[in-house]
mmCIF file of C-alpha atoms in Angstrom:
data_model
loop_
_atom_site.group_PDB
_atom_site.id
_atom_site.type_symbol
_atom_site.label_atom_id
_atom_site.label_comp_id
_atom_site.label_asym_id
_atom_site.label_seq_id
_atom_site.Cartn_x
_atom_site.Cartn_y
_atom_site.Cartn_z
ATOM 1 C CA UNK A 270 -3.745 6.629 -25.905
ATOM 2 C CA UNK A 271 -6.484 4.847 -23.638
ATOM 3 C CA UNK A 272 -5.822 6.165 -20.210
ATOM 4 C CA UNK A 273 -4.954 3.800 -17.577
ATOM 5 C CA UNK A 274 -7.165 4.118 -14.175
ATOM 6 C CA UNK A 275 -4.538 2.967 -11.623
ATOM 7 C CA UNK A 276 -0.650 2.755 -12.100
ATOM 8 C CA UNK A 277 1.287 0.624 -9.299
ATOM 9 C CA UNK A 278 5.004 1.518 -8.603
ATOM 10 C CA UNK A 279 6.146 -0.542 -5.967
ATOM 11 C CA UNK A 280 7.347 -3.979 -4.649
ATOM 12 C CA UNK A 281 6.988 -7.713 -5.482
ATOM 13 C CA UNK A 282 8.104 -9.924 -2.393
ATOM 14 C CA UNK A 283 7.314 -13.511 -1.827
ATOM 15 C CA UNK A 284 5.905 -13.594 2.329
ATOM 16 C CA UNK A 285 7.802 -16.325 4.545
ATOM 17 C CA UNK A 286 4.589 -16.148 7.130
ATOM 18 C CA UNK A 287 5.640 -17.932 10.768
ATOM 19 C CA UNK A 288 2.301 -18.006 13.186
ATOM 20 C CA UNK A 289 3.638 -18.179 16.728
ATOM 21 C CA UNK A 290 1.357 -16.956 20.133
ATOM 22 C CA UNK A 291 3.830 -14.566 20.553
ATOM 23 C CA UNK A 292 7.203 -13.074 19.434
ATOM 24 C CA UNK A 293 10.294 -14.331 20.398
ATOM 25 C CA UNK A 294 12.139 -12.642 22.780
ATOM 26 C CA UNK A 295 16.224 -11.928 21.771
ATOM 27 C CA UNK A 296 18.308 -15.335 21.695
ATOM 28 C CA UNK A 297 14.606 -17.530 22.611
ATOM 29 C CA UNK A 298 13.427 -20.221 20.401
ATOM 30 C CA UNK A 299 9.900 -20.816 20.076
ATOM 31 C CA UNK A 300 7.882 -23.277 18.646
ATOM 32 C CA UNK A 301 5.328 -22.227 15.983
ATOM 33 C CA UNK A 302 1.360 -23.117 14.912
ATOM 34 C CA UNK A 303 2.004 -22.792 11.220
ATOM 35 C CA UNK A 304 3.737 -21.651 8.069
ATOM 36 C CA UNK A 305 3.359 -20.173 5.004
ATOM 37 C CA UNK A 306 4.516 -18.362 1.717
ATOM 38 C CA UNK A 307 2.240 -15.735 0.570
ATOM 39 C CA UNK A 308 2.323 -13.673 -2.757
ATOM 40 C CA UNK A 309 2.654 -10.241 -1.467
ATOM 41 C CA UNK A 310 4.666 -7.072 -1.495
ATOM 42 C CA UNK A 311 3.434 -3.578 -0.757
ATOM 43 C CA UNK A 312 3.328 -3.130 -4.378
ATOM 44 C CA UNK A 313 1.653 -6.413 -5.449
ATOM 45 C CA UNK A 314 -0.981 -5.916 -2.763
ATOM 46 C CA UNK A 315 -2.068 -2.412 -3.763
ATOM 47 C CA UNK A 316 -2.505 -3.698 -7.408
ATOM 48 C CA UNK A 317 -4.413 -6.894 -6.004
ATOM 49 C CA UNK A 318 -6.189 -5.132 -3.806
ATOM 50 C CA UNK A 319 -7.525 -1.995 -6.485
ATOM 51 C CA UNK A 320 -7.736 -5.142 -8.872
ATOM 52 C CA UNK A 321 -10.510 -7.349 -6.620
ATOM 53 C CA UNK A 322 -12.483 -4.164 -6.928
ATOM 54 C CA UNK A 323 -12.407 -3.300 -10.422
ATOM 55 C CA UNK A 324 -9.597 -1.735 -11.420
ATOM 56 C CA UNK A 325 -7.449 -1.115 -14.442
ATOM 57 C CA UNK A 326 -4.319 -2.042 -12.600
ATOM 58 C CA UNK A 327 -0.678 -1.525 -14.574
ATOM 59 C CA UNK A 328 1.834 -2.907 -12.649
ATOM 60 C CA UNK A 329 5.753 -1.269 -12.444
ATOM 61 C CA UNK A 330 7.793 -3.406 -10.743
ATOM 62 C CA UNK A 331 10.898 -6.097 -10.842
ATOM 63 C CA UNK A 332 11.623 -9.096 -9.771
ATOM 64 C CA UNK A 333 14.302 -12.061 -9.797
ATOM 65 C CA UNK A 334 14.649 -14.563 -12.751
ATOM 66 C CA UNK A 335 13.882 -17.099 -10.198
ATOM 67 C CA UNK A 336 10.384 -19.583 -9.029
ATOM 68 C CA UNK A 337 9.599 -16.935 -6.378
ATOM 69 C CA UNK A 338 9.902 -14.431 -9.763
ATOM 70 C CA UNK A 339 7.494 -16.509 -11.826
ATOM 71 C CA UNK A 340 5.380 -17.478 -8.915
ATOM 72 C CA UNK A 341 4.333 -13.535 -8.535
ATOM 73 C CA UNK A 342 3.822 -12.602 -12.357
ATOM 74 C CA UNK A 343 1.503 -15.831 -12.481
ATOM 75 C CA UNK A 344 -0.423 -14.646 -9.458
ATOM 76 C CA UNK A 345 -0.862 -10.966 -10.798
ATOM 77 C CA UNK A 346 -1.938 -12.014 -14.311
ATOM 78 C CA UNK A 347 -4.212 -14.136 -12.505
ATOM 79 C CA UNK A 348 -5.613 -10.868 -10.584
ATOM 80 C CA UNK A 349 -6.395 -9.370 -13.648
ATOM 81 C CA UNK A 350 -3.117 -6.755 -13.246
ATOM 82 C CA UNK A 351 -1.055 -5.776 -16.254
ATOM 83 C CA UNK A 352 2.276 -7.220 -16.114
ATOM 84 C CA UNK A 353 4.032 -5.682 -19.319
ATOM 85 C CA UNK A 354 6.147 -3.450 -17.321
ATOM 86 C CA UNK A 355 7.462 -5.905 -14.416
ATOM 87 C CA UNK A 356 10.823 -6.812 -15.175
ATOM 88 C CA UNK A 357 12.938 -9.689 -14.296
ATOM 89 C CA UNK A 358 16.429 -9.092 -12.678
ATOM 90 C CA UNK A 359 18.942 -10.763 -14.119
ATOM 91 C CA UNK A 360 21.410 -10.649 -11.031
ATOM 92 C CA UNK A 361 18.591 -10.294 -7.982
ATOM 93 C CA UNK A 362 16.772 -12.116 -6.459
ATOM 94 C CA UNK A 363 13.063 -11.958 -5.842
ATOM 95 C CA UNK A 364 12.298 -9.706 -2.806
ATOM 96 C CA UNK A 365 11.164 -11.648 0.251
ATOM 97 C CA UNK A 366 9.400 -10.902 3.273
ATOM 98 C CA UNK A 367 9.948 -12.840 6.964
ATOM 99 C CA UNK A 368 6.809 -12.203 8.490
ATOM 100 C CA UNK A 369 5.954 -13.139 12.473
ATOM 101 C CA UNK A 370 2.112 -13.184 13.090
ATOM 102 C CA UNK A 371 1.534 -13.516 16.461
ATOM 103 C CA UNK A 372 -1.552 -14.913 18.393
ATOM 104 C CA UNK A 373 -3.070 -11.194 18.797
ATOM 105 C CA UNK A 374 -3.101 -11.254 14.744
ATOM 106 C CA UNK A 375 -0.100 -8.216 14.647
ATOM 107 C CA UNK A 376 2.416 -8.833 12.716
ATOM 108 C CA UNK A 377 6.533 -7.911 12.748
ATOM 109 C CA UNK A 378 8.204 -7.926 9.315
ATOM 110 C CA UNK A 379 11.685 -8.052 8.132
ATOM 111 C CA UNK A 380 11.874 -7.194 4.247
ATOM 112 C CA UNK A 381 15.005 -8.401 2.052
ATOM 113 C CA UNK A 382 14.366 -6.706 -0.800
ATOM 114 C CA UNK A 383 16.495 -7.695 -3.627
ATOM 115 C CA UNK A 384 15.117 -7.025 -7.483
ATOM 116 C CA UNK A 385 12.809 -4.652 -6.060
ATOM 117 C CA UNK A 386 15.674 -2.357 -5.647
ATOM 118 C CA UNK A 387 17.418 -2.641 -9.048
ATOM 119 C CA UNK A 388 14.765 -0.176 -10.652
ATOM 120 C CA UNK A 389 16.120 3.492 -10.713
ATOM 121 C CA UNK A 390 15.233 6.717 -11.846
ATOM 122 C CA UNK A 391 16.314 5.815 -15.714
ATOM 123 C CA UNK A 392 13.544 2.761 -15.718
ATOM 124 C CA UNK A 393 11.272 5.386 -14.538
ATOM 125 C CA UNK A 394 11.971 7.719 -17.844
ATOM 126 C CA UNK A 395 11.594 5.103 -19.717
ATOM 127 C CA UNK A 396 8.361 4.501 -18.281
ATOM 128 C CA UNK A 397 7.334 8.319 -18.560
ATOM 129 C CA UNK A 398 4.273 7.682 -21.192
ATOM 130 C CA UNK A 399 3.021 5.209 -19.125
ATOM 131 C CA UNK A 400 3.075 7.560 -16.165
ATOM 132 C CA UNK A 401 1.976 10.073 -18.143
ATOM 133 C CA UNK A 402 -1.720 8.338 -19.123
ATOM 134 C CA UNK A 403 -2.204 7.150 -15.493
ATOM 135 C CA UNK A 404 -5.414 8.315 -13.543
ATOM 136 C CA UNK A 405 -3.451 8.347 -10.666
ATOM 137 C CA UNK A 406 -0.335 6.668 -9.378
ATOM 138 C CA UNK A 407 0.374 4.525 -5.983
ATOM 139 C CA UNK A 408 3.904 4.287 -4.742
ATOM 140 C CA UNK A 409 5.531 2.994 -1.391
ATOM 141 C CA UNK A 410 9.156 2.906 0.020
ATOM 142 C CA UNK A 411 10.052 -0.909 -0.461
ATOM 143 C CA UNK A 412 11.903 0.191 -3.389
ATOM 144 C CA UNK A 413 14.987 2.605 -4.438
ATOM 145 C CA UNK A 414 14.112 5.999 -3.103
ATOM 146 C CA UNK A 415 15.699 8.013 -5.663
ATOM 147 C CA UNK A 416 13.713 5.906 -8.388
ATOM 148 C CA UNK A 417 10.022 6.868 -6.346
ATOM 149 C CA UNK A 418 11.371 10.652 -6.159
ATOM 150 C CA UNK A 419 11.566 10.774 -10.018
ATOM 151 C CA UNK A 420 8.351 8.725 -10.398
ATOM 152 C CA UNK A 421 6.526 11.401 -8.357
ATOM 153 C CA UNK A 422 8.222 13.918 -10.562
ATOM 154 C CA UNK A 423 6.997 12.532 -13.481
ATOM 155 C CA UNK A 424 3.435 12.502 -12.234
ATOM 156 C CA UNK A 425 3.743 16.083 -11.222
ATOM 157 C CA UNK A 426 4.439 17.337 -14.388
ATOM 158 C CA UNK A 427 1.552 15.487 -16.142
ATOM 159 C CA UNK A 428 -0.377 16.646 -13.917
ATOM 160 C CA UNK A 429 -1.453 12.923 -12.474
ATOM 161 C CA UNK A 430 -2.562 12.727 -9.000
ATOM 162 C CA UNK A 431 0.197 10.849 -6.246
ATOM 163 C CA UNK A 432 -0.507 8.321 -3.451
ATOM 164 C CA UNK A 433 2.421 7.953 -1.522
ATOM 165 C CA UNK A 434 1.932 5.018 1.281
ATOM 166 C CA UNK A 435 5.363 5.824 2.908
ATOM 167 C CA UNK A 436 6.327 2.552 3.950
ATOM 168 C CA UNK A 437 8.144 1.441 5.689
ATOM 169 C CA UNK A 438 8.633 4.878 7.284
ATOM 170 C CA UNK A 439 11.734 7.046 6.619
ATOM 171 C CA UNK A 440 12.838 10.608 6.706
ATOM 172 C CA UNK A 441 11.473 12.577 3.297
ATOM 173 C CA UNK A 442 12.820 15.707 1.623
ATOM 174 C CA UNK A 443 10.336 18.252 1.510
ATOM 175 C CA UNK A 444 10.579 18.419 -2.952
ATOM 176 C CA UNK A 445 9.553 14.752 -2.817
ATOM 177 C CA UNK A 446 6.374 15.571 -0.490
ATOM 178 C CA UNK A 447 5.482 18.681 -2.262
ATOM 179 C CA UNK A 448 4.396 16.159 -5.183
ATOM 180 C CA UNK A 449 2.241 13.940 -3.175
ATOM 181 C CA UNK A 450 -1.561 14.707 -3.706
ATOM 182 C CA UNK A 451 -2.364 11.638 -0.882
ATOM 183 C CA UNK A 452 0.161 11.017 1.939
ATOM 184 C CA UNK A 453 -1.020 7.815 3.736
ATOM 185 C CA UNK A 454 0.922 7.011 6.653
ATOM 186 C CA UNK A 455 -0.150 4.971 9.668
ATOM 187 C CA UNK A 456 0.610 6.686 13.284
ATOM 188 C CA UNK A 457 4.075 5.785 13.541
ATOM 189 C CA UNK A 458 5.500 6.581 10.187
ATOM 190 C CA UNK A 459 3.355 10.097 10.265
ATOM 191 C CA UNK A 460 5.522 10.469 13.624
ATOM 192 C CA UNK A 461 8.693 9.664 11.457
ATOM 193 C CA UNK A 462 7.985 12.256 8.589
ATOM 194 C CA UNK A 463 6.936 14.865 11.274
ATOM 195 C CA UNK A 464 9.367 14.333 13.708
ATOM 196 C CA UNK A 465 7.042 13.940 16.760
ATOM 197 C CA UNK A 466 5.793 11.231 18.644
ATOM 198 C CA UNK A 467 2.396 10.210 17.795
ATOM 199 C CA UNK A 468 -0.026 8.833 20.342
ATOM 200 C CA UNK A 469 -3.013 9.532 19.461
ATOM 201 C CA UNK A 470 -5.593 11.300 17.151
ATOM 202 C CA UNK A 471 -5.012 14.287 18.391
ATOM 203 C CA UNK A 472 -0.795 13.670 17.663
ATOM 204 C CA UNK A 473 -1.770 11.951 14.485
ATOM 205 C CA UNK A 474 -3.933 15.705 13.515
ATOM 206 C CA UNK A 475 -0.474 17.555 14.880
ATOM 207 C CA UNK A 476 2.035 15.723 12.649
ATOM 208 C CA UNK A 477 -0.120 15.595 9.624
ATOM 209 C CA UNK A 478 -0.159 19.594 10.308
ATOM 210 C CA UNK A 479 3.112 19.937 9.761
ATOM 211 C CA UNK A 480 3.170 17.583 6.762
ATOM 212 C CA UNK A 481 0.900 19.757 4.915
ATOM 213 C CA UNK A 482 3.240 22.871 5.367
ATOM 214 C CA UNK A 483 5.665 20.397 3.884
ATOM 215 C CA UNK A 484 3.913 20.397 0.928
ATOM 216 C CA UNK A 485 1.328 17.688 0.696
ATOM 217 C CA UNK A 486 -2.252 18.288 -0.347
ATOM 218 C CA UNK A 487 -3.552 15.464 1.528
ATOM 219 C CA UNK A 488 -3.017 14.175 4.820
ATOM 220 C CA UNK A 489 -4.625 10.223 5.237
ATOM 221 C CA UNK A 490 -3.380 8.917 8.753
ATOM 222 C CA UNK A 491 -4.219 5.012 9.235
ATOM 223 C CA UNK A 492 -5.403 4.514 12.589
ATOM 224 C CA UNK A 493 -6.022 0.301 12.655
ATOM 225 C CA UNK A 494 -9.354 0.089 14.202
ATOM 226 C CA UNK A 495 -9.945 3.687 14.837
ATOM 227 C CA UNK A 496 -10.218 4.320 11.325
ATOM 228 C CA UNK A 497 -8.333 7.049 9.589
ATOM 229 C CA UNK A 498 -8.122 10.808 9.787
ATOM 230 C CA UNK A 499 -7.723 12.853 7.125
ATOM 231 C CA UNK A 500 -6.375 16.229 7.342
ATOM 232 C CA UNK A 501 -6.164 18.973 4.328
ATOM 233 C CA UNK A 502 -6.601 22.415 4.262
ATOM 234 C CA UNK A 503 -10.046 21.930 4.170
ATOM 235 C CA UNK A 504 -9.806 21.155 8.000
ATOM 236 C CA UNK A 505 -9.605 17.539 9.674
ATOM 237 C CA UNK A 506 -12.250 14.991 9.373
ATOM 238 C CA UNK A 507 -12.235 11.783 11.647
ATOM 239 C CA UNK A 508 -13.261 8.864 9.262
ATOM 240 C CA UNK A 509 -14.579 5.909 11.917
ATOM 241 C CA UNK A 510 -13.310 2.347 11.324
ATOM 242 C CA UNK A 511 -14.935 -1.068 11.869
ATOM 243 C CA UNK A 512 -15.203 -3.120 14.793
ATOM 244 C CA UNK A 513 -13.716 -6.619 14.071
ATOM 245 C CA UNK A 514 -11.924 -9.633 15.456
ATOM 246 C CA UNK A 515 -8.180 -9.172 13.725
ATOM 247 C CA UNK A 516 -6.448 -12.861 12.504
ATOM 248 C CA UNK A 517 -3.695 -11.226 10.872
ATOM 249 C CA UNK A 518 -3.286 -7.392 9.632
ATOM 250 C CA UNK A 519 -0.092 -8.274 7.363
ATOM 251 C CA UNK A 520 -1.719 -6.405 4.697
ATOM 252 C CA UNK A 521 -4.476 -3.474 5.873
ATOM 253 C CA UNK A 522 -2.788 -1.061 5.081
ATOM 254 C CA UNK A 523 -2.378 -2.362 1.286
ATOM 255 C CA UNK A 524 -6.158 -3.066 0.993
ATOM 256 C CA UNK A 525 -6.089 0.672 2.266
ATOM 257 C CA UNK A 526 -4.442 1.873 -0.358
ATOM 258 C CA UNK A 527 -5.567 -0.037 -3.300
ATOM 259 C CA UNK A 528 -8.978 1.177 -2.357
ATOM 260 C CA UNK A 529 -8.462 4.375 -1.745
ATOM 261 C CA UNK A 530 -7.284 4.451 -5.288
ATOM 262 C CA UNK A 531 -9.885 2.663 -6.957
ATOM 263 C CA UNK A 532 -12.796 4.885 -5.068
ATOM 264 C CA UNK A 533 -10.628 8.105 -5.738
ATOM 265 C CA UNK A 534 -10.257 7.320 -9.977
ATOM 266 C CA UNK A 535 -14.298 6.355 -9.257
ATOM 267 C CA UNK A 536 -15.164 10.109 -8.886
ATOM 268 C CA UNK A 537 -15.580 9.715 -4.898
ATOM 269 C CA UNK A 538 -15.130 12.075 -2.137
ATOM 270 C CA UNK A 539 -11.666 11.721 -0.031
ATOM 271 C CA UNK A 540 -14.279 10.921 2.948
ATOM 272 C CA UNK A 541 -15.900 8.308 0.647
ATOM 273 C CA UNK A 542 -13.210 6.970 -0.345
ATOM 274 C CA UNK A 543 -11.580 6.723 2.898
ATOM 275 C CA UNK A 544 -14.691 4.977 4.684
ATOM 276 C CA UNK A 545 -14.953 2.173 1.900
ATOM 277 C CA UNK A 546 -10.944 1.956 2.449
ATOM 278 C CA UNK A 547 -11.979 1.335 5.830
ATOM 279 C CA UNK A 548 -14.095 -1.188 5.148
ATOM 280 C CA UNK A 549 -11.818 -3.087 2.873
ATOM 281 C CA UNK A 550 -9.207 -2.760 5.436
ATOM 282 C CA UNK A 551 -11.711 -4.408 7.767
ATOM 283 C CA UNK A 552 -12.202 -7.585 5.558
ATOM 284 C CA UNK A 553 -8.377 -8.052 4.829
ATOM 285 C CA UNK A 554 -7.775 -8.474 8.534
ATOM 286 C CA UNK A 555 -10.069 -11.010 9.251
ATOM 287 C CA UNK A 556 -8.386 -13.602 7.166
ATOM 288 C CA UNK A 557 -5.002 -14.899 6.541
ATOM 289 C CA UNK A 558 -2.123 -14.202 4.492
ATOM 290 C CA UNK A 559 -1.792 -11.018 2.066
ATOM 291 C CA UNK A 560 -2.935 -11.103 -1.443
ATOM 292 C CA UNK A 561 -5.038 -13.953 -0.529
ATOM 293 C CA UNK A 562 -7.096 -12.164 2.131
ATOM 294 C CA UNK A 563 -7.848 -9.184 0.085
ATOM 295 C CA UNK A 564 -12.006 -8.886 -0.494
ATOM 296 C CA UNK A 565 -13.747 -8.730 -3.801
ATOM 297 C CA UNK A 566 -15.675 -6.028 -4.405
ATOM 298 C CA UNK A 567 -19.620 -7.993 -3.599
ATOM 299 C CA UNK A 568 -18.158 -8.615 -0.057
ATOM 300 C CA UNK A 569 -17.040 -5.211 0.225
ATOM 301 C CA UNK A 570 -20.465 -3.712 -0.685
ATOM 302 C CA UNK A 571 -22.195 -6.131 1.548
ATOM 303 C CA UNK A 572 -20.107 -5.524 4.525
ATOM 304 C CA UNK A 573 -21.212 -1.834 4.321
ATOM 305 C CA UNK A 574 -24.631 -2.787 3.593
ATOM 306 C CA UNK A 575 -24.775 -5.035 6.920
ATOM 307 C CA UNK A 576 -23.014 -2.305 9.178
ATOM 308 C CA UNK A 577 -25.310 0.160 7.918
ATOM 309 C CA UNK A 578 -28.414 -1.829 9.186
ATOM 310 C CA UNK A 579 -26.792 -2.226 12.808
#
């Protein structure tokens, strides 16, 4: 069998994007600058993201038998992303995301999930040959937990290498981590899995510490601007980020993600990888929306280009 470069566990959510100066406070109304809906989903913006670059991008996901459902499947065959495996509920709805972007560009999210959460561990052993031909596998936490446990497990065994964006943040057993080659939380949800509060870099370093003696091989902390940090058993290795004016970060850490994976099944070093992440990171959150503000990969290599003449 041809082996696939990137498979894509994860979400499919249609964004409900409100752009207000700032957040409401509890019980105030506000009047907004704009609205939108978005294609997005942690899920659908990893494989967009990887996609935009290159990828081979198989997509394992669900959604509802509804116009949000078909809306998404046209959008991700149009990104080049196999959709053989995304299924369509027949009692869910499509997953949606609320999503207030205030005038700073940060964003505060409220995720119903529905069909996203109908896949379990069975889909994923019916999946296992698909799995089992990946060159590496990206998962988050917008879907069923039990279901992303297995998946991992099935990667394990194959021997396929695991990025686990663990989002949003929960509490993780320590069998689930110990099958996670790339652990990519952003400072608060590697507090979360550590069970400290995280600050700074030098917190960030502290928790992902104790998340390798959890059983992770690799330690990726997000740090917005500041870059990332990644932390193995190499040592830890500050990875600086890109100066720019943020319009709306809904989906850096996807971009992230997606190309950490892409660089990663490229043959890259974790600190090359990681940098170029970076830099697609960089692009994403200078324009609007999610999918749609995800960079292609000429933009990408001319960014670095340009901030390697400054």
């Amino acid at each position: 069998m041809k082996r696939l470069s990137i498979v894509i566990i994860g979400s499919l959510n249609m964004d409900m994007v409100v752009r207000t100066s700032r957040a409401p406070n509890a019980g105030e109304t506000l009047f907004g600058q704009g609205f939108a809906l978005s294609p997005g989903g942690k899920g659908a913006n990893q494989a967009a993201a990887a996609a935009r670059l290159g990828a081979d991008v198989q997509m394992i996901g669900r959604v509802g038998r509804d116009t949000f459902g078909s809306e998404l499947l046209e959008v991700m065959r149009k990104e080049h992303i196999n959709t053989e495996h995304i299924g369509q509920s027949e009692t869910q709805t499509t997953g949606v995301a609320s999503i207030v972007v205030d005038g700073e560009g940060e964003n505060r999210i409220i995720v119903v999930p529905g069909a996203n959460i109908e896949m379990g561990p069975a889909d994923i052993a019916a999946l296992e040959p698909v799995i089992s031909q990946a060159e590496i596998v990206v998962m988050q936490l917008e879907t069923d937990l039990a279901m992303c446990v297995h998946a991992a497990a099935v990667a394990h065994r194959h021997g396929i290498p695991v990025i686990l964006n663990p989002a949003p943040a929960r509490e993780l057993d320590d069998e689930f981590l110990q099958h996670v080659t790339y652990l990519t939380p952003n400072e608060t949800e590697a507090g979360i899995l550590a069970g400290i509060a995280v600050n700074s870099v030098a917190e960030a370093e502290q928790a992902a510490h104790i998340l390798l003696q959890k059983g992770v091989q690799n330690v990726i902390v997000t740090l917005g601007s500041k870059g990332a940090l990644i932390v193995n058993k190499e040592g830890s290795l500050h990875i600086p980020g890109f100066p720019v004016q943020a319009v709306d970060t809904v989906a850096a850490g996807d971009s992230f993600n997606g190309a950490l994976a892409w660089q990663l099944t490229q043959g890259k070093t974790l600190a090359e990888a990681a940098r170029f992440a970076n830099a697609v990171g960089a692009l994403a959150v200078g324009k609007q929306g999610a999918i749609p503000s995800l960079p292609y990969l000429p933009e990408v290599e001319q960014f670095l280009q340009d901030a390697a003449g400054r």
